[in-house]
Coordinates of C-alpha atoms and ligand atoms in Angstrom, one line a residue:
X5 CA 97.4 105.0 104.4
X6 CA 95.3 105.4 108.1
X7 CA 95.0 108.4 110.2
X8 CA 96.1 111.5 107.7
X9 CA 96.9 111.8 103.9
X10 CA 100.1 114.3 103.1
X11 CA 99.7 116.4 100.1
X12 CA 102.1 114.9 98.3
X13 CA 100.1 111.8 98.4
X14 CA 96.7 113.0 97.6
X15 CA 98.6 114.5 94.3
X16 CA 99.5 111.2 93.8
X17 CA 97.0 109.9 94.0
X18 CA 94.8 112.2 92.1
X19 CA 97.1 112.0 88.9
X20 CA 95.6 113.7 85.8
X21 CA 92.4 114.6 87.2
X22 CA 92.4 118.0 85.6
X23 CA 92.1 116.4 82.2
X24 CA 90.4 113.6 83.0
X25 CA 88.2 112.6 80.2
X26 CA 84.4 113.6 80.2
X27 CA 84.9 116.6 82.5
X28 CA 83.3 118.4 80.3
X29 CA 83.7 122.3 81.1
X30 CA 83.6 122.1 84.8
X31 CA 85.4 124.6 86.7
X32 CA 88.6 123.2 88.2
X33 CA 87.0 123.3 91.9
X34 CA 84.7 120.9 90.4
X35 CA 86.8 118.9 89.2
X36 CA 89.2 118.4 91.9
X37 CA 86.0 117.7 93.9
X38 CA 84.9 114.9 91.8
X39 CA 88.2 113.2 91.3
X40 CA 88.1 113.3 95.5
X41 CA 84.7 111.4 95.4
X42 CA 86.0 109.2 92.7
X43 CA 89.2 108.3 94.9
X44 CA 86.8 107.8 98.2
X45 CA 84.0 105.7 96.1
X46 CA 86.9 103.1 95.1
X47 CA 88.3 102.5 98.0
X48 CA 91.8 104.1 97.3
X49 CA 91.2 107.2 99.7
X50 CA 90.1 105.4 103.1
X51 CA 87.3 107.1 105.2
X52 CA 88.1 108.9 108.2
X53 CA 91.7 110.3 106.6
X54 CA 92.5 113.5 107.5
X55 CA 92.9 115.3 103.9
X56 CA 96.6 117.6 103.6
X57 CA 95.8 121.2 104.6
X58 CA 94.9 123.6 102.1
X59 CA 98.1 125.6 101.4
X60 CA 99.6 122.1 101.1
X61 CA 97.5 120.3 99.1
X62 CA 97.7 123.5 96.4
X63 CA 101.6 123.5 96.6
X64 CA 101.4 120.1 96.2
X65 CA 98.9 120.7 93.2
X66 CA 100.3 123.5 91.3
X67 CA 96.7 125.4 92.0
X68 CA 95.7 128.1 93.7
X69 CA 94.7 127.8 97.4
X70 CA 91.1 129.1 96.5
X71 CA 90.2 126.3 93.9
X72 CA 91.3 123.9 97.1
X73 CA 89.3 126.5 99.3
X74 CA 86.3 126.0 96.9
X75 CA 86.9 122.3 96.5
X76 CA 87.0 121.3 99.9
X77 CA 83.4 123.4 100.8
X78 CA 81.8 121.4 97.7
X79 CA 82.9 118.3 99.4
X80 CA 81.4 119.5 102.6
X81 CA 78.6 120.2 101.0
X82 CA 78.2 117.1 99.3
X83 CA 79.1 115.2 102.6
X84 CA 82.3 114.0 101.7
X85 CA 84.2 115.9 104.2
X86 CA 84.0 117.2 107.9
X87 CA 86.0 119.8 109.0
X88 CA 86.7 121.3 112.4
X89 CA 88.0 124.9 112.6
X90 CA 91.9 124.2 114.0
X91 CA 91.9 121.0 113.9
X92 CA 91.4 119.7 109.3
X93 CA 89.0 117.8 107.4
X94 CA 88.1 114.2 107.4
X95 CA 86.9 112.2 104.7
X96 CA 83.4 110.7 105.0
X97 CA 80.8 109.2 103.0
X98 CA 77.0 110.8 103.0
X99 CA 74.6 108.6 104.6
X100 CA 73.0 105.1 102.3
X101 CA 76.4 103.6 102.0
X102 CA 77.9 100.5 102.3
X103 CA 81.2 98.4 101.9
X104 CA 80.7 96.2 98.7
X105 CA 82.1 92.7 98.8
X106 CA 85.4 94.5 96.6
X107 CA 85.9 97.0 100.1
X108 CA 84.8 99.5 97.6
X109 CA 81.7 102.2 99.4
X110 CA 78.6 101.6 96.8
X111 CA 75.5 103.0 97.7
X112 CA 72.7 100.4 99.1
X113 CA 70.2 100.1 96.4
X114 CA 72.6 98.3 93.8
X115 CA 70.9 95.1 93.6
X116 CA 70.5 95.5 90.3
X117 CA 74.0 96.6 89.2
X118 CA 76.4 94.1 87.2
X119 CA 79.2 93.7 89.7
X120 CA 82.5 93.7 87.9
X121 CA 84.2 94.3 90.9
X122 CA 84.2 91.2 92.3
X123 CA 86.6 88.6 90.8
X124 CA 84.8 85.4 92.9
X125 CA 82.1 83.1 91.7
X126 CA 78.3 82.1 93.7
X127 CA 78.7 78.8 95.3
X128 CA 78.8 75.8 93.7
X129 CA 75.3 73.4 93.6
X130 CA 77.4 70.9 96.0
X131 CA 77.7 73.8 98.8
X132 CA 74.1 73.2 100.5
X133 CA 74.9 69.0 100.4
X134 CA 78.2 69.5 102.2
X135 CA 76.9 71.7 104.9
X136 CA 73.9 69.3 105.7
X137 CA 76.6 66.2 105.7
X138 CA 78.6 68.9 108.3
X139 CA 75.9 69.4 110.5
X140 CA 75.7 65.7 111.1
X141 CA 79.4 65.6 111.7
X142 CA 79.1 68.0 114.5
X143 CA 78.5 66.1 117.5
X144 CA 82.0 64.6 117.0
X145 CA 83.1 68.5 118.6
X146 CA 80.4 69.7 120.9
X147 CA 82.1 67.6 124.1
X148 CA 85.0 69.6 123.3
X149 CA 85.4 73.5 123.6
X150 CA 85.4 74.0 120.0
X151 CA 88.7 75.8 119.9
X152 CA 91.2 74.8 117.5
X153 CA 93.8 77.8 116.6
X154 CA 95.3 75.5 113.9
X155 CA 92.4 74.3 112.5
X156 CA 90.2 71.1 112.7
X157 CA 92.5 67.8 112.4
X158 CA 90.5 66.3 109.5
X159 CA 90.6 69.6 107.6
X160 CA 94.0 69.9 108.3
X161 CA 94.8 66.6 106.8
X162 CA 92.8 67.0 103.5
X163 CA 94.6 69.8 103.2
X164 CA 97.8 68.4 103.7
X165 CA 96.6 65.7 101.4
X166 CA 96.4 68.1 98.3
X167 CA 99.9 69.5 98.4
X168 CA 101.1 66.0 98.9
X169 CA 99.1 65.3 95.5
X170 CA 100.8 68.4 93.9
X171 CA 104.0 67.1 94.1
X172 CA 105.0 68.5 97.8
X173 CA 105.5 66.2 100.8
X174 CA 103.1 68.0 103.5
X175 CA 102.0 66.6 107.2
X176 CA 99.0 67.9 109.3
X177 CA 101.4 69.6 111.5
X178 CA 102.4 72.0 108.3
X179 CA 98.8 73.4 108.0
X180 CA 97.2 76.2 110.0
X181 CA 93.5 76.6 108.9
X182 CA 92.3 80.2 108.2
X183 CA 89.1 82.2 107.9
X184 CA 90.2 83.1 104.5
X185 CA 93.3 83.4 102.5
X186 CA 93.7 87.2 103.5
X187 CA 93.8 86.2 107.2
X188 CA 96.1 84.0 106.2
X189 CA 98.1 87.0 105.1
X190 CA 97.5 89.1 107.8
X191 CA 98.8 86.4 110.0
X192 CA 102.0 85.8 108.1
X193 CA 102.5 89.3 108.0
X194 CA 102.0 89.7 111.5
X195 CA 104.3 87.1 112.4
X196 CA 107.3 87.8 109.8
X197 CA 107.2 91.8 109.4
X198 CA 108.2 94.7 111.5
X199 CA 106.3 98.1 111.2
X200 CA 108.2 99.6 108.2
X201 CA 110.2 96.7 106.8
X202 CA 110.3 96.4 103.1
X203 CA 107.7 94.1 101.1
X204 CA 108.6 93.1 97.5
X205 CA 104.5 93.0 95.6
X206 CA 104.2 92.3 91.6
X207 CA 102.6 95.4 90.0
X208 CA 99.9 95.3 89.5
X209 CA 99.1 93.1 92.4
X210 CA 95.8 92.3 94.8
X211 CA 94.7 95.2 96.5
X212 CA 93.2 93.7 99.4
X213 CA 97.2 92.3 99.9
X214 CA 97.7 96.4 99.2
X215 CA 95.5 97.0 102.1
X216 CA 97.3 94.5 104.6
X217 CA 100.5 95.6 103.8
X218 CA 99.7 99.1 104.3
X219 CA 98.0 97.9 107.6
X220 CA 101.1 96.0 108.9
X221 CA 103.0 100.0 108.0
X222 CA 105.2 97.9 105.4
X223 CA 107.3 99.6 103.0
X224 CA 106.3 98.6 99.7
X225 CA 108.6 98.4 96.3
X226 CA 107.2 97.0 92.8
X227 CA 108.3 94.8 90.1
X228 CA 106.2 95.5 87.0
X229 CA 104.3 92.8 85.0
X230 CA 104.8 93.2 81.1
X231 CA 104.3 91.6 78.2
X232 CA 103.1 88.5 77.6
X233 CA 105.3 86.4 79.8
X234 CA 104.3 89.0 83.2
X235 CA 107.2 88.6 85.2
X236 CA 111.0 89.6 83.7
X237 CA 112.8 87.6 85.2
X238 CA 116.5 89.4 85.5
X239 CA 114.2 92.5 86.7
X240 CA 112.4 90.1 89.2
X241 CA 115.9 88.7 90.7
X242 CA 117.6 91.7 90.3
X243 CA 115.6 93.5 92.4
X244 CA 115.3 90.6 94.9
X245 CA 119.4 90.8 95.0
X246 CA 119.6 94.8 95.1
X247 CA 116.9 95.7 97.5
X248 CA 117.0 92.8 99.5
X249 CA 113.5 93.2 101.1
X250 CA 112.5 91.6 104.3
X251 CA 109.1 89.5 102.2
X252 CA 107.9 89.2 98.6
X253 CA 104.4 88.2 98.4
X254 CA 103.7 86.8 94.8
X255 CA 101.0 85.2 92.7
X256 CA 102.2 82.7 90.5
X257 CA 99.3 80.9 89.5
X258 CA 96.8 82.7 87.1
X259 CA 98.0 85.9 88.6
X260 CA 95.2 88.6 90.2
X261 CA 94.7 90.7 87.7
X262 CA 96.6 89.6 85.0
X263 CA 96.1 86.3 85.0
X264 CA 99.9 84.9 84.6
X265 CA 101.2 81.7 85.4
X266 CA 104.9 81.9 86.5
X267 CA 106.9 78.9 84.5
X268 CA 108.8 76.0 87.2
X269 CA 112.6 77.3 86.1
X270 CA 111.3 80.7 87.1
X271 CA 110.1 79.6 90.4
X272 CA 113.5 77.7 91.2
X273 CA 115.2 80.9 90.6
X274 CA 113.0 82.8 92.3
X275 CA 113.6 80.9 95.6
X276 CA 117.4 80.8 95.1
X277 CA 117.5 84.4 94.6
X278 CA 115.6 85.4 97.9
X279 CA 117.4 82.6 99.8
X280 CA 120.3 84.4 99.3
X281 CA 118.9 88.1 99.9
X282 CA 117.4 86.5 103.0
X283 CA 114.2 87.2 101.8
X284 CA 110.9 85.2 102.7
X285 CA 108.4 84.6 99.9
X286 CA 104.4 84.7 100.8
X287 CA 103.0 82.6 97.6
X288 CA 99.4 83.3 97.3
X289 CA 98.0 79.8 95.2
X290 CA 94.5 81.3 95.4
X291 CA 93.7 80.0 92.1
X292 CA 95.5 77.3 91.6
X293 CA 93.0 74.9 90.8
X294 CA 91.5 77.1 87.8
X295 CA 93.5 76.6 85.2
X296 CA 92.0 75.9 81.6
X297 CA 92.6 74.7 78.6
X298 CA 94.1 71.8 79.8
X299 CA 97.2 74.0 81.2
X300 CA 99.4 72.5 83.1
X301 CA 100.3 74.2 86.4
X302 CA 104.0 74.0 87.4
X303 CA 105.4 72.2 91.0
X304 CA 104.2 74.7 94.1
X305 CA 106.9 77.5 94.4
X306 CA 107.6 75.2 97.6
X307 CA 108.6 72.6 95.9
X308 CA 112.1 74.6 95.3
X309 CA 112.3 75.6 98.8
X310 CA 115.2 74.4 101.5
X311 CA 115.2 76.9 104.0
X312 CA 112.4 77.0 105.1
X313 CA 112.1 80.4 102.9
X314 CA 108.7 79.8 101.8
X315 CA 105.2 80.3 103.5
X316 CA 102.3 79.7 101.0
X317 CA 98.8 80.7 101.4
X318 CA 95.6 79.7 99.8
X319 CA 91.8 79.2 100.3
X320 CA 88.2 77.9 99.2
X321 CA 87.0 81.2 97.9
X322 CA 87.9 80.8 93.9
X323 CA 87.0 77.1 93.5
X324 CA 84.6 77.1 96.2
X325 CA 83.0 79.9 97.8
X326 CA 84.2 82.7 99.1
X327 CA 81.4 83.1 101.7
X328 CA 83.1 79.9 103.7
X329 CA 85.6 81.9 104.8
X330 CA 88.4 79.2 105.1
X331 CA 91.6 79.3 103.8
X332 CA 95.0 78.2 104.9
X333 CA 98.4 78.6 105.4
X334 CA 101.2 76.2 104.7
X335 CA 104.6 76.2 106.3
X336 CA 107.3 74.0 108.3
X337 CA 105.7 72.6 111.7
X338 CA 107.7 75.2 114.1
X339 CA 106.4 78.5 111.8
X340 CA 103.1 76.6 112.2
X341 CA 103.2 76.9 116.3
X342 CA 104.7 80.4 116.1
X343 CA 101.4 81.7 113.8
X344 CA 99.0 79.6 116.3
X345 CA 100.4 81.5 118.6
X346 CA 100.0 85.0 117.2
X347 CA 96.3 83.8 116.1
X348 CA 95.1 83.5 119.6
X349 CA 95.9 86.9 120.1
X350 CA 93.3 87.8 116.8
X351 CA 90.6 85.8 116.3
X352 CA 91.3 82.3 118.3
X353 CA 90.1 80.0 116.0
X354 CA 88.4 79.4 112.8
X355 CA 84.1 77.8 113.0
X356 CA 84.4 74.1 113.6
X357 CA 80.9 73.9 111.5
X358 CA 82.7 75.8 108.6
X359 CA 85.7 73.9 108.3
X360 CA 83.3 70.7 108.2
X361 CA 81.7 71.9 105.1
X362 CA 85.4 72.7 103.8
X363 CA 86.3 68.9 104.5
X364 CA 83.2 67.5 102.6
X365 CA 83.5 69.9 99.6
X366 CA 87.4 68.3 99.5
X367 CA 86.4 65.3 99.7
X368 CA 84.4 66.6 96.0
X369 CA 87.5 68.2 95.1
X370 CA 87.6 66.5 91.9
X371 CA 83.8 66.7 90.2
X372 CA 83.4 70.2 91.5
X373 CA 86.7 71.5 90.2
X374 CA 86.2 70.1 87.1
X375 CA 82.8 71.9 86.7
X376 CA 84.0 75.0 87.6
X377 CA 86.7 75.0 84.8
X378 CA 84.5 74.2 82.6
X379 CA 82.1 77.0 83.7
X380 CA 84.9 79.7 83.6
X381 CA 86.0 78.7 80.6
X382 CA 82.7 79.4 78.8
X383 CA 82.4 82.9 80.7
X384 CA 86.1 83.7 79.5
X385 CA 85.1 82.8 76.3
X386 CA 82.1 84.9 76.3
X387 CA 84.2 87.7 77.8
X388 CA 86.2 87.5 75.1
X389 CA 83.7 87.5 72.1
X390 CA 81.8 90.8 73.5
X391 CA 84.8 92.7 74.0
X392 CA 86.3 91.5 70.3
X393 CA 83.4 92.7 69.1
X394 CA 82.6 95.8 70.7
X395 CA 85.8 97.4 72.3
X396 CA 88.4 95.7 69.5
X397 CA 90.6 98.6 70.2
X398 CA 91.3 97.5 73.6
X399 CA 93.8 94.3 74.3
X400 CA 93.6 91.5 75.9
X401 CA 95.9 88.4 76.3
X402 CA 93.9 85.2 77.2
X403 CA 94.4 83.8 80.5
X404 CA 94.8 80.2 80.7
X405 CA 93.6 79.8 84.5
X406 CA 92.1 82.0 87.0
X407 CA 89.2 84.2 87.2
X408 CA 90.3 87.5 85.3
X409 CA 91.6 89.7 82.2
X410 CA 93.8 92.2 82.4
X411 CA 92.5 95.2 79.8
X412 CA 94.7 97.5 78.1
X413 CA 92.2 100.1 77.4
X414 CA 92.6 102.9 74.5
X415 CA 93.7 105.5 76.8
X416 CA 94.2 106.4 80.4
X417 CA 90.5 106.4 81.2
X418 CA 89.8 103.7 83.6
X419 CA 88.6 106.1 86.4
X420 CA 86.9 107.6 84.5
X421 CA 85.0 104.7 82.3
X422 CA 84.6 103.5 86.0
X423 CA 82.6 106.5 87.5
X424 CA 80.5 106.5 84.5
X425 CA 80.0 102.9 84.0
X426 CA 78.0 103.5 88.0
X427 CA 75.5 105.2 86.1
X428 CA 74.5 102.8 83.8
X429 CA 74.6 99.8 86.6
X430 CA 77.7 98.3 85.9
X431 CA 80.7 98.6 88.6
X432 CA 84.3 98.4 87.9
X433 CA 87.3 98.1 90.0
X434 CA 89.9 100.5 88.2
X435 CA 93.3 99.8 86.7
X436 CA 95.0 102.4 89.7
X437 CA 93.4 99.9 92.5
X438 CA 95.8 97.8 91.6
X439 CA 99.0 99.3 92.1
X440 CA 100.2 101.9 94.4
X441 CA 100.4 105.5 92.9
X442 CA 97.6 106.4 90.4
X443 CA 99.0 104.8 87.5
X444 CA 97.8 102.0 85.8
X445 CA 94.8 104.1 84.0
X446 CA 95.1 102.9 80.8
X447 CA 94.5 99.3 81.9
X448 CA 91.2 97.8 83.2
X449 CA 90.1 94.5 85.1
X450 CA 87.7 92.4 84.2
X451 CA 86.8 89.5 86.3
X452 CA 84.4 86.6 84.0
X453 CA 83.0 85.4 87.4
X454 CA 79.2 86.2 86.2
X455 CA 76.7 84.0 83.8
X456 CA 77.8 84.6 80.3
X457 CA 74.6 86.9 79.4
X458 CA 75.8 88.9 82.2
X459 CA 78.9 89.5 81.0
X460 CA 78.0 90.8 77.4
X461 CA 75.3 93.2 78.6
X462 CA 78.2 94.5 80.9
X463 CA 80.0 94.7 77.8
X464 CA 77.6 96.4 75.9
X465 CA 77.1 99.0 78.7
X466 CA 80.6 99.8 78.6
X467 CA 81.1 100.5 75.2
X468 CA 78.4 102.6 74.8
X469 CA 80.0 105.0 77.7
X470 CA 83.4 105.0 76.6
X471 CA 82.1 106.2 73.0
X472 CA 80.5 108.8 74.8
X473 CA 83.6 109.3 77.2
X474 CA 85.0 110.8 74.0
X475 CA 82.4 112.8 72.9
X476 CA 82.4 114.5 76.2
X477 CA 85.8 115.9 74.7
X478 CA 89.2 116.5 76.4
X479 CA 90.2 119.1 78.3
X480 CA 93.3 120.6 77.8
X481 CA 95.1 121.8 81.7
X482 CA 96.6 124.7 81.9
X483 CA 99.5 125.5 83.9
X484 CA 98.0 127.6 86.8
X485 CA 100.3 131.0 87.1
X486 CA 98.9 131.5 90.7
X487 CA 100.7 129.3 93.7
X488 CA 99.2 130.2 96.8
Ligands
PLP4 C1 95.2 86.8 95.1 C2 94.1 86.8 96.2 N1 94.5 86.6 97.5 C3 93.5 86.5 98.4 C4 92.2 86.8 98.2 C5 91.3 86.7 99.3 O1 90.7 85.5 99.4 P1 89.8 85.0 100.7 O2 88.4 85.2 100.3 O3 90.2 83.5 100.8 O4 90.2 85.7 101.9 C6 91.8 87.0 96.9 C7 90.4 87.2 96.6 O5 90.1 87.8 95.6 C8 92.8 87.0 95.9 O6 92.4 87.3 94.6

């Protein structure tokens, strides 16, 4: 959503937020206001929108044109909007702002906040060896121009090297090195998607995947995690058959946020299924090395693949560090060229010296994985524990792998618990962020990327708001009788 925001939308977007909990006995100005602010501060109302007219936005709303009137000067007021007589309002943010590593706008002095929003871990102790062992590898490039749009050859190779390991044949010539495994979407996306083709995305899904799709203008449909097992499967095919979309971009290993792990005869089917809708699938193996508890991960969803149906991305940032910004993107040898191709056109190349450190922390693969399993695995647990013990109303199933939980909360308050978890330095990311229309609120995600003590004071924070979440008291909306 760029450029302008149609009423219907906003209303969308803004679900209940007439009875959202703790809105105490604000007028309904207010309130519409501070849902608006709430929308802008995570991220699911961009800046510089143009907000739906008035009259439009109150048809849309069922409210009367002067609580918009009214809502819309607070926001001014506030700095949240600029208008310009004739020609609408823009979003904005007042000044002391800044994009949080989530995308979300936090203000600057949160050093001390417990970020929740961030589902990536600090670097691991081996980081600062493999970048000194990098910088001596150097001078093997600096004759050369330092160009390589498919990546460095050594990287390239240990790259190749792990899928081999998996259980998938790959060459060199298969691997395009990224900065990051959501340039690596953006690239495929690029590539394989017209402006307004249709894009198959698990719901809940990554928002940042949200965010590129809705960059590339795709047209998004859902299929809807459940249940234990996430994905139904005659639902998942189904709808691959039916709509026939042009991608599907999927998660299958420790899913973000739910953390499911797709089973191998699901993963066959899958790739049959969209063979013959003429579908491509995008597989994001992001976390792929996390799993715990001695899970085993099934073959790479490429494994099933024939066709050449299959383009699968992944990166350093969950086992690694997210701050290398290298990821990669693994597909036949021609798709390979074609993507090399489009890259020039973006961003030319990926850092030679980056991609060196990526080589020597491979080369570690083994020892450093192992220690962050272990490391996440403790953090889950203590995840767990605090939220057993304070919030046992909520519910949880344990992920096996990846960085996250997937909360179902006692109520559709995750907005809300968000907004007012800001206040006592702890920052969420909202069940609505991830999915598309201001649903999800009775679901929370928790990422258990932070030291253990971290995690139960965050804990403790949060249960002591959403007890007073409910004492704040419902509000009970009332069907306005005037439509402007
Ligand atoms: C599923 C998924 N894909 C992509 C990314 C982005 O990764 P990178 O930092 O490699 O761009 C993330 C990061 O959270 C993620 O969870």
């Amino acid at each position: 959503m760029t450029g302008q925001v149609r009423g219907v939308q906003l209303a969308r977007l803004l679900g209940q937020w007439h009875a959202l909990p703790g809105r105490r006995r604000s007028p309904d100005y207010a309130a519409l206001a501070g849902s608006v602010r709430g929308l802008l501060a995570d991220g699911r109302l961009p800046l510089g929108v143009r907000l739906p007219a008035e009259r439009e936005l109150a048809e849309a709303l069922r409210i009367s044109r002067t609580t918009v009137t009214a809502a819309y000067r607070q926001l001014r007021e506030t700095g949240h909007l600029a208008s310009r007589r004739g020609a609408g309002s823009w979003t904005m943010l007042p000044g002391n702002h800044r994009v949080a590593s989530t995308g979300l706008w936090t203000p600057l002095d949160d050093r001390e906040m417990l970020d929740l929003g961030v589902a990536a871990l600090a670097a691991p102790p081996q980081l600062l060896s493999a970048a000194r062992a990098a910088t001596e590898d150097l001078p093997r490039y600096l004759s050369g121009a330092g160009y390589h749009p498919t990546g460095i050859i050594e990287l390239r190779e240990a790259v190749a090297d792990a899928y081999t390991a998996r259980g998938l044949p790959t060459s060199a010539d298969q691997i395009m090195v990224t900065s990051g495994t959501q340039h690596a979407l953006d690239l495929v996306l690029r590539l394989a998607l017209a402006p307004g083709g249709t894009v198959l995305v698990e719901s809940p899904t990554y928002p940042n995947a949200l965010a590129a799709l809705a960059g590339r203008r795709a047209r998004i449909t859902t299929h809807g995690l459940a249940g234990d097992g996430g994905w139904e499967p005659d639902l998942l095919l189904g709808s691959l058959r039916q709509t026939r979309p042009k991608l599907a971009y999927l998660i299958p290993e420790f899913q973000n946020p739910t953390g499911h792990l797709m089973p191998a005869w699901l993963r066959e089917r899958v790739v049959a299924a969209a063979h013959a809708a003429g579908t491509d699938l995008i597989i994001d193996e992001s976390f792929v090395d996390l799993s715990m508890d001695g899970t085993e991960v099934p073959p790479p969803v490429a494994t099933y693949d024939r066709h050449s149906r299959v383009v699968s991305i992944g990166g350093m940032s969950k086992p690694y560090w997210g701050g290398l910004r290298i990821g990669w993107i693994r597909a036949s040898a021609p798709q390979v060229q074609r993507l090399a191709a489009v890259r020039v056109g973006v961003d030319m190349a990926s850092p030679v010296l980056d991609q060196l450190v990526a080589v020597h922390l491979l080369a570690d693969a083994e020892a450093i994985v192992a220690d962050r399993r272990v490391q996440l695995a403790v953090q889950r647990d203590a995840l767990l524990g605090a939220l057993a013990r304070q919030l046992p109303e909520w519910r949880v199933t344990v992920p096996r792998g990846g960085v996250t939980l997937w909360a179902e909360l006692d109520g559709p308050v995750s907005s809300a618990l968000a907004r007012a978890a800001e206040e006592v330095g702890v920052r969420l990311a909202p069940g609505p962020r991830f999915g598309l229309d201001g649903t999800l609120e009775r679901f929370l995600r928790l990422p258990f990327t932070l030291p253990a003590a971290d995690l139960v004071e965050a804990v403790g924070r949060i249960a002591a708001i959403r007890y007073d979440l409910d004492r704040a008291g419902r509000q009970r909306w009332r069907e306005p009788a005037v439509i402007a």
